[in-house]
Amino acid sequence: MEARSVDAIPQGKAWQYEPKWDGFRCLLAREGERVTMTSKAGEDLTRYFPEVVAAAQELNAPSFVLDGELVVPHGKAFSFDDLLQRIHPAASRVKMLSEQTPALFIAFDLLATEKERKLSEQALAVRRPALEAFAKANFGKTQSTFRLSSVTRSFATAQKWLAQSGGGCDGVIAKRIDLPYQAGNRDGMQKIKRFRSADCVVGGFRYASNKEGGRKVVGSLLLGLYDDAGLLHHVGFTSAIKKEEKPALTAKLTPLITEQSFTGNTPGGPSRWSTERSAQWCPVQPKLVIEVCYDHFSGERFRHGTSILRWRPDKAPRQCTFDQLKQKAADPRKLLA
């Protein structure tokens, strides 16, 4: 069951609202001692989270299927960076991380139990009470790995969650209570994120992929922010630059090409996520400032591509610091039962 991205929280009696967790979506199934964990993309996550498997085997229910989110607590928030580190090929490191940064499974839907094998065919108005009863019987005080996600029918509460999003809760999920589990489509669930803006230095660019052999044009901009020591760190990139704007943008940036721009973290560094293309970029003199729209910032970088809102010739590059991204977010743990 996937979500359709929308701009505003839907209203009406047909909807219920939940926090949108910033983790790994996961279907967790148990049949006796056998536990499987499957990602939204269909990948097997079981070997990477042995502590969750062990906790699932200790639950009272011998057979069930839960839909939920894997998160890793870090202080008063959830850390997506710590969660990413859990996907590692070495069994020894998987074991070490399972002890050092244990994950939580936040349950928000129940698809099957030993007695109700086809619970997914029931409306959410039936499944949610069944999940709450399941959690009461299984997620006791003796274990802390499995938690129940909050839910509300109040539009005002959903608005409050959206306004306070951050720290591991990055928006609101709205679900139709009158529909069965909508596997493989987006008809029963919508997601709403809180978008913010930031002023960033243009520290470089990448050329667009050129399959036709024509003139090279800018494909994306590389963004930078200054820290307290005056170092310029690469923090992300812009996406979806309009085709008709690329020639003028290329002409604007080409004269500024230099040997070095970022003095702190730089693009294309060693990473298991890097590609050949991600290491190919042109540094430019840090003279230009743009305001970008973003949805999530963690680990000193934008998690996703940003979009350009406007150029800021009135803003000095040195004014573009990490301080502007500090935000007060609600403790996401308070939204867990």
Tab-separated table of C-alpha atoms in Angstrom:
chain	number	residue	atom	x	y	z
A	1	MET	CA	0.000	0.000	0.000
A	2	GLU	CA	1.634	3.202	-1.167
A	3	ALA	CA	0.870	6.890	-0.672
A	4	ARG	CA	0.052	9.600	-3.165
A	5	SER	CA	1.915	12.874	-2.477
A	6	VAL	CA	-0.467	15.828	-2.070
A	7	ASP	CA	-0.075	19.448	-1.032
A	8	ALA	CA	-2.661	19.629	1.759
A	9	ILE	CA	-4.164	17.362	4.399
A	10	PRO	CA	-7.518	16.019	3.153
A	11	GLN	CA	-10.560	16.641	5.326
A	12	GLY	CA	-13.697	14.624	5.937
A	13	LYS	CA	-15.132	11.702	7.872
A	14	ALA	CA	-13.544	9.189	5.489
A	15	TRP	CA	-10.002	9.994	6.679
A	16	GLN	CA	-7.808	9.122	9.625
A	17	TYR	CA	-4.355	10.625	10.207
A	18	GLU	CA	-1.020	9.190	11.329
A	19	PRO	CA	2.522	10.561	11.672
A	20	LYS	CA	4.701	10.014	8.601
A	21	TRP	CA	7.792	8.266	9.920
A	22	ASP	CA	11.201	8.820	8.335
A	23	GLY	CA	12.582	5.303	8.205
A	24	PHE	CA	12.444	2.073	6.196
A	25	ARG	CA	8.953	0.884	5.313
A	26	CYS	CA	8.709	-2.801	6.199
A	27	LEU	CA	6.271	-5.705	6.061
A	28	LEU	CA	7.092	-8.026	8.937
A	29	ALA	CA	5.620	-11.537	8.912
A	30	ARG	CA	5.904	-14.318	11.469
A	31	GLU	CA	4.900	-17.937	11.032
A	32	GLY	CA	6.036	-19.893	14.053
A	33	GLU	CA	9.767	-19.286	14.529
A	34	ARG	CA	10.214	-18.001	10.963
A	35	VAL	CA	10.284	-14.199	10.652
A	36	THR	CA	10.649	-12.295	7.380
A	37	MET	CA	11.091	-8.564	6.839
A	38	THR	CA	10.465	-7.090	3.398
A	39	SER	CA	11.103	-3.536	2.170
A	40	LYS	CA	8.721	-1.499	0.026
A	41	ALA	CA	10.898	-2.379	-2.977
A	42	GLY	CA	10.552	-6.094	-2.224
A	43	GLU	CA	14.077	-6.476	-0.806
A	44	ASP	CA	14.746	-8.831	2.103
A	45	LEU	CA	15.708	-6.846	5.218
A	46	THR	CA	15.676	-9.769	7.647
A	47	ARG	CA	19.435	-10.326	8.034
A	48	TYR	CA	20.130	-6.654	8.759
A	49	PHE	CA	17.903	-6.424	11.853
A	50	PRO	CA	18.476	-9.525	13.989
A	51	GLU	CA	17.317	-7.723	17.133
A	52	VAL	CA	13.899	-7.078	15.539
A	53	VAL	CA	13.655	-10.700	14.413
A	54	ALA	CA	14.433	-11.889	17.941
A	55	ALA	CA	11.857	-9.521	19.429
A	56	ALA	CA	9.227	-10.700	16.927
A	57	GLN	CA	9.860	-14.314	17.936
A	58	GLU	CA	9.202	-13.397	21.558
A	59	LEU	CA	5.759	-11.904	20.916
A	60	ASN	CA	2.786	-13.904	22.150
A	61	ALA	CA	1.173	-14.200	18.715
A	62	PRO	CA	2.626	-17.134	16.718
A	63	SER	CA	1.406	-15.890	13.335
A	64	PHE	CA	0.849	-12.371	11.993
A	65	VAL	CA	1.714	-9.813	9.294
A	66	LEU	CA	2.415	-6.203	10.306
A	67	ASP	CA	2.952	-3.142	8.138
A	68	GLY	CA	5.192	-0.562	9.722
A	69	GLU	CA	8.380	1.458	9.757
A	70	LEU	CA	11.886	0.643	10.944
A	71	VAL	CA	13.602	3.530	12.750
A	72	VAL	CA	16.743	3.951	14.852
A	73	PRO	CA	16.495	6.187	17.942
A	74	HIS	CA	19.225	8.761	18.476
A	75	GLY	CA	18.765	11.010	21.495
A	76	LYS	CA	15.284	12.510	21.317
A	77	ALA	CA	14.979	11.869	17.581
A	78	PHE	CA	15.249	9.103	14.995
A	79	SER	CA	18.378	9.021	12.845
A	80	PHE	CA	18.041	8.055	9.190
A	81	ASP	CA	21.831	8.109	8.853
A	82	ASP	CA	22.177	5.499	11.615
A	83	LEU	CA	19.468	3.475	9.903
A	84	LEU	CA	21.341	3.539	6.593
A	85	GLN	CA	24.443	2.168	8.296
A	86	ARG	CA	22.472	-0.943	9.274
A	87	ILE	CA	22.480	-2.144	5.649
A	88	HIS	CA	25.932	-3.694	5.594
A	89	PRO	CA	27.261	-6.851	3.907
A	90	ALA	CA	29.465	-7.972	6.821
A	91	ALA	CA	27.665	-10.183	9.348
A	92	SER	CA	30.026	-9.090	12.131
A	93	ARG	CA	29.187	-5.429	11.582
A	94	VAL	CA	25.463	-6.187	11.373
A	95	LYS	CA	25.707	-7.887	14.772
A	96	MET	CA	27.694	-5.003	16.270
A	97	LEU	CA	25.288	-2.345	14.984
A	98	SER	CA	22.263	-4.324	16.151
A	99	GLU	CA	23.673	-3.931	19.661
A	100	GLN	CA	24.959	-0.357	19.358
A	101	THR	CA	22.064	1.168	17.384
A	102	PRO	CA	19.075	-1.155	17.856
A	103	ALA	CA	16.037	-0.436	15.701
A	104	LEU	CA	12.383	-0.011	16.602
A	105	PHE	CA	9.481	-1.345	14.565
A	106	ILE	CA	6.616	1.156	14.531
A	107	ALA	CA	3.436	-0.714	13.589
A	108	PHE	CA	0.614	1.108	11.807
A	109	ASP	CA	-1.368	-1.698	10.142
A	110	LEU	CA	-2.239	-5.355	10.778
A	111	LEU	CA	-2.807	-7.486	7.669
A	112	ALA	CA	-3.163	-10.991	9.071
A	113	THR	CA	-3.324	-12.942	12.324
A	114	GLU	CA	-3.557	-16.623	13.160
A	115	LYS	CA	-7.371	-16.386	13.240
A	116	GLU	CA	-7.858	-13.669	10.604
A	117	ARG	CA	-5.700	-14.690	7.638
A	118	LYS	CA	-7.388	-12.215	5.291
A	119	LEU	CA	-7.624	-9.212	7.572
A	120	SER	CA	-6.159	-7.094	4.757
A	121	GLU	CA	-9.453	-7.504	2.897
A	122	GLN	CA	-11.271	-5.667	5.690
A	123	ALA	CA	-11.679	-1.885	5.795
A	124	LEU	CA	-9.163	0.155	7.801
A	125	ALA	CA	-12.021	0.930	10.222
A	126	VAL	CA	-11.806	-2.776	11.143
A	127	ARG	CA	-8.038	-3.227	10.844
A	128	ARG	CA	-7.024	-0.362	13.141
A	129	PRO	CA	-8.994	-1.613	16.187
A	130	ALA	CA	-7.608	-5.075	15.455
A	131	LEU	CA	-4.075	-3.618	15.437
A	132	GLU	CA	-4.682	-1.839	18.741
A	133	ALA	CA	-5.944	-5.062	20.322
A	134	PHE	CA	-2.951	-6.937	18.896
A	135	ALA	CA	-0.552	-4.320	20.281
A	136	LYS	CA	-2.192	-4.452	23.714
A	137	ALA	CA	-1.798	-8.220	23.807
A	138	ASN	CA	1.751	-8.327	22.402
A	139	PHE	CA	3.574	-5.009	22.765
A	140	GLY	CA	3.808	-5.228	26.533
A	141	LYS	CA	6.137	-3.479	28.950
A	142	THR	CA	8.544	-6.416	28.844
A	143	GLN	CA	9.721	-5.490	25.317
A	144	SER	CA	10.578	-2.152	23.757
A	145	THR	CA	11.266	-3.029	20.097
A	146	PHE	CA	7.670	-2.989	18.845
A	147	ARG	CA	5.698	0.221	19.219
A	148	LEU	CA	2.265	1.343	18.061
A	149	SER	CA	2.010	4.439	15.871
A	150	SER	CA	-0.421	7.143	16.948
A	151	VAL	CA	-3.636	7.815	15.050
A	152	THR	CA	-6.228	10.583	15.122
A	153	ARG	CA	-9.453	11.528	13.373
A	154	SER	CA	-8.920	15.172	14.311
A	155	PHE	CA	-7.901	17.447	11.438
A	156	ALA	CA	-6.563	20.005	13.949
A	157	THR	CA	-4.276	17.399	15.523
A	158	ALA	CA	-3.012	16.372	12.085
A	159	GLN	CA	-2.209	20.016	11.322
A	160	LYS	CA	-0.266	20.240	14.587
A	161	TRP	CA	1.737	17.124	13.706
A	162	LEU	CA	2.596	18.602	10.321
A	163	ALA	CA	3.674	21.936	11.836
A	164	GLN	CA	5.925	20.200	14.383
A	165	SER	CA	7.396	17.630	11.998
A	166	GLY	CA	11.092	16.885	12.285
A	167	GLY	CA	13.464	14.626	14.148
A	168	GLY	CA	12.162	11.473	12.503
A	169	CYS	CA	8.572	12.442	11.807
A	170	ASP	CA	8.541	14.280	8.484
A	171	GLY	CA	4.861	14.854	7.820
A	172	VAL	CA	1.400	13.346	7.985
A	173	ILE	CA	-0.177	10.258	6.416
A	174	ALA	CA	-3.918	10.339	5.658
A	175	LYS	CA	-5.720	7.015	5.134
A	176	ARG	CA	-9.215	6.152	3.957
A	177	ILE	CA	-10.952	4.240	6.734
A	178	ASP	CA	-13.588	2.743	4.416
A	179	LEU	CA	-11.170	0.843	2.135
A	180	PRO	CA	-9.403	-2.514	2.453
A	181	TYR	CA	-5.607	-2.615	2.234
A	182	GLN	CA	-4.740	-1.093	-1.164
A	183	ALA	CA	-1.737	-3.207	-2.145
A	184	GLY	CA	-0.023	-1.949	-5.288
A	185	ASN	CA	-1.856	1.362	-5.658
A	186	ARG	CA	-2.134	4.799	-4.053
A	187	ASP	CA	-5.912	5.106	-3.758
A	188	GLY	CA	-6.208	4.655	-0.017
A	189	MET	CA	-3.341	6.722	1.364
A	190	GLN	CA	-1.951	10.231	0.941
A	191	LYS	CA	1.239	11.799	2.300
A	192	ILE	CA	1.755	15.435	3.172
A	193	LYS	CA	5.176	16.842	3.951
A	194	ARG	CA	6.174	20.158	5.432
A	195	PHE	CA	8.373	22.045	2.982
A	196	ARG	CA	10.842	24.682	4.119
A	197	SER	CA	13.282	27.053	2.415
A	198	ALA	CA	16.964	27.870	2.890
A	199	ASP	CA	19.495	30.235	1.330
A	200	CYS	CA	22.480	28.321	-0.067
A	201	VAL	CA	25.726	29.091	-1.862
A	202	VAL	CA	26.162	27.662	-5.360
A	203	GLY	CA	29.455	25.800	-5.013
A	204	GLY	CA	29.414	23.894	-8.274
A	205	PHE	CA	27.320	22.117	-10.861
A	206	ARG	CA	27.000	18.916	-12.831
A	207	TYR	CA	26.331	18.810	-16.547
A	208	ALA	CA	23.128	17.198	-17.733
A	209	SER	CA	23.497	13.788	-19.355
A	210	ASN	CA	23.935	14.407	-23.072
A	211	LYS	CA	22.860	11.434	-25.133
A	212	GLU	CA	22.527	13.320	-28.418
A	213	GLY	CA	25.986	14.860	-28.518
A	214	GLY	CA	24.775	18.460	-28.454
A	215	ARG	CA	25.989	21.412	-26.405
A	216	LYS	CA	26.646	20.614	-22.752
A	217	VAL	CA	24.333	22.401	-20.334
A	218	VAL	CA	23.987	22.497	-16.557
A	219	GLY	CA	21.909	19.659	-15.139
A	220	SER	CA	21.972	20.401	-11.415
A	221	LEU	CA	23.502	22.851	-8.952
A	222	LEU	CA	25.605	21.805	-5.959
A	223	LEU	CA	24.712	23.620	-2.769
A	224	GLY	CA	26.891	24.740	0.111
A	225	LEU	CA	26.563	26.148	3.625
A	226	TYR	CA	29.207	27.685	5.893
A	227	ASP	CA	29.950	26.336	9.363
A	228	ASP	CA	31.131	28.345	12.387
A	229	ALA	CA	34.759	27.869	11.328
A	230	GLY	CA	34.128	29.446	7.934
A	231	LEU	CA	34.334	26.197	5.950
A	232	LEU	CA	31.966	25.751	3.028
A	233	HIS	CA	30.350	22.293	3.105
A	234	HIS	CA	28.500	20.584	0.293
A	235	VAL	CA	24.956	19.907	1.568
A	236	GLY	CA	22.945	18.804	-1.469
A	237	PHE	CA	21.798	19.612	-4.965
A	238	THR	CA	18.937	21.116	-6.938
A	239	SER	CA	16.722	19.012	-9.148
A	240	ALA	CA	14.224	19.620	-11.963
A	241	ILE	CA	15.811	22.667	-13.613
A	242	LYS	CA	13.608	23.677	-16.530
A	243	LYS	CA	15.030	22.804	-19.945
A	244	GLU	CA	14.590	26.316	-21.328
A	245	GLU	CA	16.528	27.807	-18.385
A	246	LYS	CA	19.599	25.585	-18.717
A	247	PRO	CA	21.460	27.469	-21.525
A	248	ALA	CA	21.300	30.808	-19.678
A	249	LEU	CA	22.284	29.119	-16.416
A	250	THR	CA	25.254	27.484	-18.137
A	251	ALA	CA	26.375	30.858	-19.503
A	252	LYS	CA	26.056	32.343	-16.007
A	253	LEU	CA	28.138	29.663	-14.283
A	254	THR	CA	30.818	28.875	-16.864
A	255	PRO	CA	32.896	32.059	-16.208
A	256	LEU	CA	32.915	31.176	-12.488
A	257	ILE	CA	34.490	27.730	-12.912
A	258	THR	CA	37.500	27.409	-10.606
A	259	GLU	CA	39.763	24.742	-9.133
A	260	GLN	CA	38.175	24.602	-5.674
A	261	SER	CA	35.018	25.900	-4.047
A	262	PHE	CA	34.030	23.663	-1.127
A	263	THR	CA	36.536	23.807	1.709
A	264	GLY	CA	34.736	21.335	3.982
A	265	ASN	CA	32.757	18.301	2.837
A	266	THR	CA	32.878	17.930	-0.939
A	267	PRO	CA	30.669	16.118	-3.479
A	268	GLY	CA	31.598	12.762	-4.866
A	269	GLY	CA	33.504	11.539	-1.816
A	270	PRO	CA	33.956	7.848	-1.070
A	271	SER	CA	30.582	6.266	-0.407
A	272	ARG	CA	28.823	3.036	-1.204
A	273	TRP	CA	26.049	5.215	-2.656
A	274	SER	CA	28.313	7.117	-5.076
A	275	THR	CA	28.111	6.578	-8.822
A	276	GLU	CA	30.527	7.478	-11.590
A	277	ARG	CA	28.364	10.456	-12.510
A	278	SER	CA	28.112	11.701	-8.905
A	279	ALA	CA	31.903	12.176	-8.829
A	280	GLN	CA	31.939	14.372	-11.951
A	281	TRP	CA	31.296	17.991	-11.089
A	282	CYS	CA	32.639	21.479	-11.773
A	283	PRO	CA	33.485	23.759	-8.840
A	284	VAL	CA	32.571	27.432	-9.201
A	285	GLN	CA	33.582	30.481	-7.212
A	286	PRO	CA	31.189	30.762	-4.224
A	287	LYS	CA	29.650	34.067	-5.276
A	288	LEU	CA	26.024	33.186	-6.055
A	289	VAL	CA	23.208	32.558	-3.580
A	290	ILE	CA	19.882	30.873	-4.246
A	291	GLU	CA	16.891	30.133	-2.056
A	292	VAL	CA	15.795	26.513	-2.336
A	293	CYS	CA	12.780	24.567	-1.149
A	294	TYR	CA	13.471	21.325	0.744
A	295	ASP	CA	11.575	18.730	2.732
A	296	HIS	CA	14.171	17.133	4.994
A	297	PHE	CA	17.616	18.005	6.341
A	298	SER	CA	19.685	15.535	8.401
A	299	GLY	CA	23.296	14.541	8.774
A	300	GLU	CA	24.340	18.016	7.530
A	301	ARG	CA	22.765	17.521	4.110
A	302	PHE	CA	19.451	17.700	2.265
A	303	ARG	CA	18.043	14.192	2.073
A	304	HIS	CA	16.397	14.752	-1.315
A	305	GLY	CA	16.879	17.069	-4.272
A	306	THR	CA	15.788	20.641	-3.647
A	307	SER	CA	13.967	22.998	-6.000
A	308	ILE	CA	15.022	26.555	-6.823
A	309	LEU	CA	12.707	29.238	-5.488
A	310	ARG	CA	14.668	32.373	-6.458
A	311	TRP	CA	18.122	33.862	-6.808
A	312	ARG	CA	19.273	36.023	-3.888
A	313	PRO	CA	21.652	38.738	-5.173
A	314	ASP	CA	20.839	40.656	-1.988
A	315	LYS	CA	22.357	37.947	0.187
A	316	ALA	CA	26.091	37.570	0.905
A	317	PRO	CA	27.379	33.996	0.544
A	318	ARG	CA	28.905	34.105	4.050
A	319	GLN	CA	25.404	34.651	5.426
A	320	CYS	CA	24.410	31.162	4.250
A	321	THR	CA	25.106	29.140	7.385
A	322	PHE	CA	23.797	26.005	9.053
A	323	ASP	CA	22.113	28.136	11.724
A	324	GLN	CA	19.141	28.881	9.450
A	325	LEU	CA	18.261	25.162	9.369
A	326	LYS	CA	17.968	24.710	13.108
A	327	GLN	CA	14.389	23.938	14.020
A	328	LYS	CA	12.436	23.007	17.096
A	329	ALA	CA	10.605	19.776	16.441
A	330	ALA	CA	8.323	17.763	18.688
A	331	ASP	CA	9.780	14.648	20.291
A	332	PRO	CA	8.672	11.887	17.867
A	333	ARG	CA	8.739	9.324	20.656
A	334	LYS	CA	5.647	10.993	22.156
A	335	LEU	CA	3.697	9.795	19.111
A	336	LEU	CA	4.355	6.158	19.989
A	337	ALA	CA	2.186	4.003	22.249
